[in-house]
Structure formats: C-alpha cells, structure tokens
PDB file of C-alpha atoms in Angstrom:
ATOM      1  CA  MET A   1     -56.361  85.214  49.411  1.00  0.00           C
ATOM      2  CA  SER A   2     -56.736  88.535  47.591  1.00  0.00           C
ATOM      3  CA  ASP A   3     -56.498  88.828  43.796  1.00  0.00           C
ATOM      4  CA  GLU A   4     -53.225  90.739  44.206  1.00  0.00           C
ATOM      5  CA  LYS A   5     -51.735  87.972  46.399  1.00  0.00           C
ATOM      6  CA  ARG A   6     -52.999  85.311  43.977  1.00  0.00           C
ATOM      7  CA  GLN A   7     -51.358  87.129  41.072  1.00  0.00           C
ATOM      8  CA  ALA A   8     -48.092  87.526  43.000  1.00  0.00           C
ATOM      9  CA  ALA A   9     -48.135  83.849  43.971  1.00  0.00           C
ATOM     10  CA  SER A  10     -48.825  82.699  40.411  1.00  0.00           C
ATOM     11  CA  THR A  11     -46.138  84.868  38.818  1.00  0.00           C
ATOM     12  CA  GLY A  12     -43.652  84.757  41.669  1.00  0.00           C
ATOM     13  CA  ARG A  13     -43.304  88.515  41.299  1.00  0.00           C
ATOM     14  CA  LEU A  14     -44.214  91.155  43.816  1.00  0.00           C
ATOM     15  CA  PRO A  15     -45.799  94.400  42.628  1.00  0.00           C
ATOM     16  CA  TYR A  16     -43.543  96.716  44.640  1.00  0.00           C
ATOM     17  CA  ARG A  17     -40.672  98.456  42.883  1.00  0.00           C
ATOM     18  CA  VAL A  18     -38.041 100.619  44.544  1.00  0.00           C
ATOM     19  CA  GLY A  19     -38.966 103.611  42.382  1.00  0.00           C
ATOM     20  CA  LYS A  20     -42.493 103.771  43.826  1.00  0.00           C
ATOM     21  CA  PRO A  21     -42.998 107.099  45.638  1.00  0.00           C
ATOM     22  CA  LEU A  22     -42.880 106.910  49.408  1.00  0.00           C
ATOM     23  CA  PRO A  23     -45.896 108.174  51.347  1.00  0.00           C
ATOM     24  CA  ASP A  24     -45.017 111.635  52.665  1.00  0.00           C
ATOM     25  CA  HIS A  25     -45.848 111.074  56.319  1.00  0.00           C
ATOM     26  CA  PRO A  26     -43.236 111.148  59.104  1.00  0.00           C
ATOM     27  CA  VAL A  27     -44.534 108.035  60.882  1.00  0.00           C
ATOM     28  CA  ARG A  28     -44.638 106.051  57.633  1.00  0.00           C
ATOM     29  CA  VAL A  29     -41.152 107.169  56.625  1.00  0.00           C
ATOM     30  CA  ALA A  30     -39.880 106.236  60.105  1.00  0.00           C
ATOM     31  CA  LEU A  31     -41.560 102.823  59.852  1.00  0.00           C
ATOM     32  CA  LEU A  32     -40.014 102.151  56.436  1.00  0.00           C
ATOM     33  CA  ASP A  33     -36.630 103.222  57.773  1.00  0.00           C
ATOM     34  CA  LEU A  34     -37.048 100.927  60.779  1.00  0.00           C
ATOM     35  CA  LEU A  35     -38.034  97.993  58.548  1.00  0.00           C
ATOM     36  CA  ALA A  36     -34.994  98.611  56.343  1.00  0.00           C
ATOM     37  CA  GLU A  37     -32.823  98.439  59.457  1.00  0.00           C
ATOM     38  CA  ALA A  38     -34.520  95.641  61.400  1.00  0.00           C
ATOM     39  CA  GLY A  39     -35.849  93.382  58.640  1.00  0.00           C
ATOM     40  CA  THR A  40     -39.153  92.627  60.363  1.00  0.00           C
ATOM     41  CA  VAL A  41     -41.078  94.500  63.021  1.00  0.00           C
ATOM     42  CA  THR A  42     -44.431  94.292  64.793  1.00  0.00           C
ATOM     43  CA  SER A  43     -46.508  97.344  65.650  1.00  0.00           C
ATOM     44  CA  THR A  44     -45.550  96.887  69.319  1.00  0.00           C
ATOM     45  CA  GLN A  45     -41.838  96.773  68.489  1.00  0.00           C
ATOM     46  CA  ALA A  46     -42.194  99.783  66.198  1.00  0.00           C
ATOM     47  CA  ALA A  47     -44.012 101.706  68.929  1.00  0.00           C
ATOM     48  CA  ALA A  48     -41.221 100.960  71.418  1.00  0.00           C
ATOM     49  CA  ARG A  49     -38.525 102.022  68.950  1.00  0.00           C
ATOM     50  CA  LEU A  50     -40.230 105.125  67.581  1.00  0.00           C
ATOM     51  CA  GLY A  51     -42.005 106.401  70.686  1.00  0.00           C
ATOM     52  CA  HIS A  52     -45.523 106.221  69.221  1.00  0.00           C
ATOM     53  CA  SER A  53     -48.517 104.164  70.316  1.00  0.00           C
ATOM     54  CA  SER A  54     -48.891 100.603  69.065  1.00  0.00           C
ATOM     55  CA  GLY A  55     -52.272 101.510  67.556  1.00  0.00           C
ATOM     56  CA  LEU A  56     -50.789 104.394  65.548  1.00  0.00           C
ATOM     57  CA  CYS A  57     -47.952 102.186  64.278  1.00  0.00           C
ATOM     58  CA  SER A  58     -50.416  99.413  63.433  1.00  0.00           C
ATOM     59  CA  PHE A  59     -52.573 101.831  61.423  1.00  0.00           C
ATOM     60  CA  HIS A  60     -49.606 103.171  59.441  1.00  0.00           C
ATOM     61  CA  LEU A  61     -48.174  99.676  58.860  1.00  0.00           C
ATOM     62  CA  ARG A  62     -51.515  98.645  57.358  1.00  0.00           C
ATOM     63  CA  GLN A  63     -51.505 101.777  55.170  1.00  0.00           C
ATOM     64  CA  LEU A  64     -47.993 100.954  53.941  1.00  0.00           C
ATOM     65  CA  ALA A  65     -49.195  97.444  53.121  1.00  0.00           C
ATOM     66  CA  ARG A  66     -52.160  98.944  51.261  1.00  0.00           C
ATOM     67  CA  HIS A  67     -49.675 100.990  49.188  1.00  0.00           C
ATOM     68  CA  GLY A  68     -47.775  97.756  48.428  1.00  0.00           C
ATOM     69  CA  LEU A  69     -44.601  98.863  50.211  1.00  0.00           C
ATOM     70  CA  ILE A  70     -44.639  96.215  52.945  1.00  0.00           C
ATOM     71  CA  GLU A  71     -46.230  92.843  53.595  1.00  0.00           C
ATOM     72  CA  GLU A  72     -46.876  90.516  56.504  1.00  0.00           C
ATOM     73  CA  ALA A  73     -43.851  88.376  57.272  1.00  0.00           C
ATOM     74  CA  PRO A  74     -44.328  84.653  57.901  1.00  0.00           C
ATOM     75  CA  HIS A  75     -45.200  83.968  61.535  1.00  0.00           C
ATOM     76  CA  SER A  76     -46.498  81.200  63.752  1.00  0.00           C
ATOM     77  CA  GLY A  77     -49.983  82.641  64.097  1.00  0.00           C
ATOM     78  CA  GLY A  78     -51.548  84.327  67.074  1.00  0.00           C
ATOM     79  CA  ARG A  79     -52.026  88.042  67.426  1.00  0.00           C
ATOM     80  CA  VAL A  80     -48.437  88.975  66.592  1.00  0.00           C
ATOM     81  CA  ARG A  81     -48.193  90.400  63.056  1.00  0.00           C
ATOM     82  CA  PRO A  82     -44.621  91.000  61.913  1.00  0.00           C
ATOM     83  CA  TRP A  83     -44.170  93.142  58.805  1.00  0.00           C
ATOM     84  CA  ARG A  84     -41.345  93.311  56.261  1.00  0.00           C
ATOM     85  CA  LEU A  85     -40.414  95.377  53.213  1.00  0.00           C
ATOM     86  CA  ARG A  86     -41.709  94.197  49.886  1.00  0.00           C
ATOM     87  CA  TRP A  87     -40.009  94.526  46.511  1.00  0.00           C
ATOM     88  CA  GLU A  88     -40.010  92.872  43.112  1.00  0.00           C
ATOM     89  CA  PRO A  89     -36.993  90.596  42.706  1.00  0.00           C
ATOM     90  CA  ALA A  90     -34.770  91.498  39.777  1.00  0.00           C
ATOM     91  CA  GLY A  91     -33.973  87.917  38.787  1.00  0.00           C
ATOM     92  CA  GLU A  92     -35.625  84.535  39.082  1.00  0.00           C
ATOM     93  CA  PRO A  93     -38.415  83.990  41.620  1.00  0.00           C
ATOM     94  CA  GLY A  94     -36.996  83.161  45.027  1.00  0.00           C
ATOM     95  CA  GLN A  95     -33.811  85.171  44.506  1.00  0.00           C
ATOM     96  CA  ASP A  96     -33.044  88.034  46.839  1.00  0.00           C
ATOM     97  CA  ALA A  97     -32.646  91.492  45.332  1.00  0.00           C
ATOM     98  CA  PRO A  98     -29.823  93.063  47.356  1.00  0.00           C
ATOM     99  CA  GLU A  99     -29.315  95.986  44.962  1.00  0.00           C
ATOM    100  CA  ASP A 100     -33.016  96.837  45.187  1.00  0.00           C
ATOM    101  CA  PHE A 101     -32.930  96.550  48.966  1.00  0.00           C
ATOM    102  CA  ASP A 102     -29.766  98.650  49.198  1.00  0.00           C
ATOM    103  CA  ALA A 103     -31.328 101.310  46.975  1.00  0.00           C
ATOM    104  CA  LEU A 104     -34.471 101.312  49.120  1.00  0.00           C
ATOM    105  CA  ALA A 105     -32.448 101.536  52.342  1.00  0.00           C
ATOM    106  CA  ARG A 106     -30.334 104.423  50.975  1.00  0.00           C
ATOM    107  CA  GLY A 107     -33.475 106.193  49.791  1.00  0.00           C
ATOM    108  CA  LEU A 108     -35.057 105.794  53.224  1.00  0.00           C
ATOM    109  CA  GLU A 109     -31.928 107.136  54.898  1.00  0.00           C
ATOM    110  CA  ASP A 110     -31.901 110.146  52.592  1.00  0.00           C
ATOM    111  CA  THR A 111     -35.639 110.740  53.035  1.00  0.00           C
ATOM    112  CA  SER A 112     -35.361 110.474  56.819  1.00  0.00           C
ATOM    113  CA  TYR A 113     -32.446 112.902  56.894  1.00  0.00           C
ATOM    114  CA  GLN A 114     -34.253 115.422  54.672  1.00  0.00           C
ATOM    115  CA  HIS A 115     -37.295 115.116  56.944  1.00  0.00           C
ATOM    116  CA  TRP A 116     -35.035 115.832  59.937  1.00  0.00           C
ATOM    117  CA  LEU A 117     -33.519 118.887  58.271  1.00  0.00           C
ATOM    118  CA  SER A 118     -36.968 120.226  57.383  1.00  0.00           C
ATOM    119  CA  HIS A 119     -38.405 119.699  60.877  1.00  0.00           C
ATOM    120  CA  ARG A 120     -35.445 119.983  63.259  1.00  0.00           C
ATOM    121  CA  ASP A 121     -36.902 123.229  64.672  1.00  0.00           C
ATOM    122  CA  GLN A 122     -39.719 121.106  66.161  1.00  0.00           C
ATOM    123  CA  ALA A 123     -37.260 119.007  68.195  1.00  0.00           C
ATOM    124  CA  ALA A 124     -36.412 119.776  71.809  1.00  0.00           C
ATOM    125  CA  ASP A 125     -33.511 122.213  72.225  1.00  0.00           C
ATOM    126  CA  ALA A 126     -31.126 119.419  73.239  1.00  0.00           C
ATOM    127  CA  TRP A 127     -31.799 117.703  69.888  1.00  0.00           C
ATOM    128  CA  GLN A 128     -31.519 120.763  67.608  1.00  0.00           C
ATOM    129  CA  HIS A 129     -27.935 119.856  66.607  1.00  0.00           C
ATOM    130  CA  ASP A 130     -27.198 116.602  64.833  1.00  0.00           C
ATOM    131  CA  GLU A 131     -23.843 114.833  64.821  1.00  0.00           C
ATOM    132  CA  SER A 132     -23.417 114.439  61.074  1.00  0.00           C
ATOM    133  CA  PHE A 133     -19.885 114.360  59.772  1.00  0.00           C
ATOM    134  CA  SER A 134     -17.879 112.915  56.942  1.00  0.00           C
ATOM    135  CA  ALA A 135     -14.223 112.242  56.266  1.00  0.00           C
ATOM    136  CA  VAL A 136     -12.102 111.038  53.408  1.00  0.00           C
ATOM    137  CA  VAL A 137      -9.516 108.509  54.551  1.00  0.00           C
ATOM    138  CA  HIS A 138      -7.130 106.306  52.601  1.00  0.00           C
ATOM    139  CA  LEU A 139      -7.764 102.623  53.316  1.00  0.00           C
ATOM    140  CA  THR A 140      -7.123  99.224  51.816  1.00  0.00           C
ATOM    141  CA  PRO A 141     -10.098  96.898  51.196  1.00  0.00           C
ATOM    142  CA  ALA A 142      -9.127  94.944  54.333  1.00  0.00           C
ATOM    143  CA  GLU A 143      -8.945  98.135  56.422  1.00  0.00           C
ATOM    144  CA  THR A 144     -12.333  99.221  55.072  1.00  0.00           C
ATOM    145  CA  ALA A 145     -13.855  95.909  56.184  1.00  0.00           C
ATOM    146  CA  GLU A 146     -12.129  96.235  59.568  1.00  0.00           C
ATOM    147  CA  LEU A 147     -13.471  99.773  60.046  1.00  0.00           C
ATOM    148  CA  ALA A 148     -17.002  98.636  59.132  1.00  0.00           C
ATOM    149  CA  ALA A 149     -16.750  95.767  61.652  1.00  0.00           C
ATOM    150  CA  SER A 150     -15.563  98.219  64.332  1.00  0.00           C
ATOM    151  CA  VAL A 151     -18.532 100.506  63.734  1.00  0.00           C
ATOM    152  CA  ARG A 152     -20.918  97.536  63.906  1.00  0.00           C
ATOM    153  CA  ARG A 153     -19.351  96.391  67.200  1.00  0.00           C
ATOM    154  CA  LEU A 154     -19.630  99.906  68.622  1.00  0.00           C
ATOM    155  CA  LEU A 155     -23.314 100.129  67.701  1.00  0.00           C
ATOM    156  CA  ALA A 156     -24.121  96.587  68.901  1.00  0.00           C
ATOM    157  CA  GLY A 157     -24.216  97.637  72.557  1.00  0.00           C
ATOM    158  CA  TYR A 158     -26.771 100.322  71.805  1.00  0.00           C
ATOM    159  CA  ARG A 159     -28.838  98.049  69.554  1.00  0.00           C
ATOM    160  CA  GLU A 160     -29.292  95.592  72.449  1.00  0.00           C
ATOM    161  CA  ARG A 161     -31.616  98.220  73.917  1.00  0.00           C
ATOM    162  CA  ASP A 162     -33.999  97.479  71.029  1.00  0.00           C
ATOM    163  CA  GLN A 163     -34.563  94.012  72.439  1.00  0.00           C
ATOM    164  CA  HIS A 164     -34.855  95.328  76.008  1.00  0.00           C
ATOM    165  CA  PRO A 165     -36.510  98.774  75.962  1.00  0.00           C
ATOM    166  CA  GLU A 166     -36.521  98.847  79.774  1.00  0.00           C
ATOM    167  CA  THR A 167     -32.705  99.260  79.682  1.00  0.00           C
ATOM    168  CA  ARG A 168     -32.871 102.539  77.749  1.00  0.00           C
ATOM    169  CA  PRO A 169     -31.922 105.618  79.761  1.00  0.00           C
ATOM    170  CA  ALA A 170     -34.550 108.298  80.270  1.00  0.00           C
ATOM    171  CA  GLY A 171     -34.729 110.630  77.289  1.00  0.00           C
ATOM    172  CA  ALA A 172     -33.395 108.076  74.777  1.00  0.00           C
ATOM    173  CA  VAL A 173     -35.024 108.344  71.353  1.00  0.00           C
ATOM    174  CA  ALA A 174     -34.488 106.533  68.050  1.00  0.00           C
ATOM    175  CA  VAL A 175     -31.427 107.991  66.312  1.00  0.00           C
ATOM    176  CA  ALA A 176     -30.368 107.045  62.775  1.00  0.00           C
ATOM    177  CA  ALA A 177     -26.737 105.933  62.575  1.00  0.00           C
ATOM    178  CA  VAL A 178     -25.718 105.824  58.914  1.00  0.00           C
ATOM    179  CA  THR A 179     -22.264 104.707  57.797  1.00  0.00           C
ATOM    180  CA  ARG A 180     -21.283 104.465  54.155  1.00  0.00           C
ATOM    181  CA  LEU A 181     -17.784 103.272  53.316  1.00  0.00           C
ATOM    182  CA  PHE A 182     -17.040 103.263  49.594  1.00  0.00           C
ATOM    183  CA  PRO A 183     -14.041 104.045  47.382  1.00  0.00           C
ATOM    184  CA  LEU A 184     -14.007 107.417  45.675  1.00  0.00           C
ATOM    185  CA  LEU A 185     -13.655 106.645  41.992  1.00  0.00           C
ATOM    186  CA  PRO A 186     -11.288 108.698  39.866  1.00  0.00           C
ATOM    187  CA  ASP A 187     -12.665 111.191  37.363  1.00  0.00           C
ATOM    188  CA  ASN A 188     -11.327 109.046  34.516  1.00  0.00           C
ATOM    189  CA  PRO A 189     -13.828 106.150  34.184  1.00  0.00           C
ATOM    190  CA  GLY A 190     -11.086 103.949  32.689  1.00  0.00           C
ATOM    191  CA  GLN A 191      -9.122 103.936  35.961  1.00  0.00           C
ATOM    192  CA  ARG A 192     -10.126 101.499  38.704  1.00  0.00           C
ATOM    193  CA  PRO A 193      -9.279 101.585  42.409  1.00  0.00           C
ATOM    194  CA  GLN A 194      -6.300  99.391  43.214  1.00  0.00           C
ATOM    195  CA  ALA A 195      -7.029  96.125  45.007  1.00  0.00           C
TER     196      ALA A 195
END
C-alpha cells in the first residue's frame, strides 16, 4: 500500500477535490467524461466506447490515477482493472458527495463541449455540425420529472450498444448527450419557484 493510500485509509479522506485542474489532453478529458457517465470503466470498455486502443486508454487511465483524479474500483481480481472517479467527500467518511460529483460531471461536460468547439474542424465533414439546442418551457415539478424520464428512456436503447459494441452501426462514434432540466429563478432572490 502506498503512503498516499495509507493516509487516505487512515483519515477516510481522499486527496482529490473537484477544483483540481483537469489534464488538458483530449483522451484524458474523454476518459473523465466517460467515467462521469458510466461510473466505472476498464481500459477495454473505454477503448470500445471512445474508438482508441486499449493500450492508449490504459496508459491515460494510469496517468489520471497518478494525478489523483481516478482510482481503481473494487474488483474480484484477475487482469480486469475497473477505474472510477475519485473525490474528497464533503461530510463524514463513507458518505457520498453528490454535489461534488454533479459539479465534476458538469465541468467535464463543459470541458468536453469546449474541446469539441475548438477542434470541430478536425472532424469528418458529416460531423462538422452538432445538434445542440435549448428551449425554455413552462413545466410543473411532476412534468419536469416526466420529461427527464422520457429522455432517459429514449437514450436507453442507444446505451445498450455500450454493452454490445457489435450491435453499433458502421460509423457510430461516442456522442455526448447532455440534458439539464432546472427552474429559471427570478431576478429577485426573495422569490421562489412555485411548487
């Protein structure tokens, strides 16, 4: 066990914080984005999802671990090495840190999108245009939850391809699908959205 792991085990705290700068490398950003989406991933799974070699993904996963951004996830041994994001819990040891994870996921989405905008000219002609859009709609909390569930159901059929890469059509690549449903707060901080 390394000194860093011993220290983390003794304090119950992990050294990673959301504010830590992300390595500016497209494969590493894509891997962090994938981990935020999938939870855990092996280098082989990452290679299948991102279209890179397993060796390249393995190298960059180890580099991310070296930077303290990810760690090995528990596994049953063998050659399979699943990885997961790493962060310092905000509360007591053993508690999840959903706000930290949400902030990390949003940061990864934003970083990935900025990377796309900066490098879209390197994509094949068919991929030069993205399908980004936004809309303001008036919904109740129940309708918002229903809309989110509908989007998840719609994406579920495509996400099954992650488990079975052989079912992907020719030319399919990893595409980020980001949905954020949140109430627009009034300018007056004293007013709250109606329930």
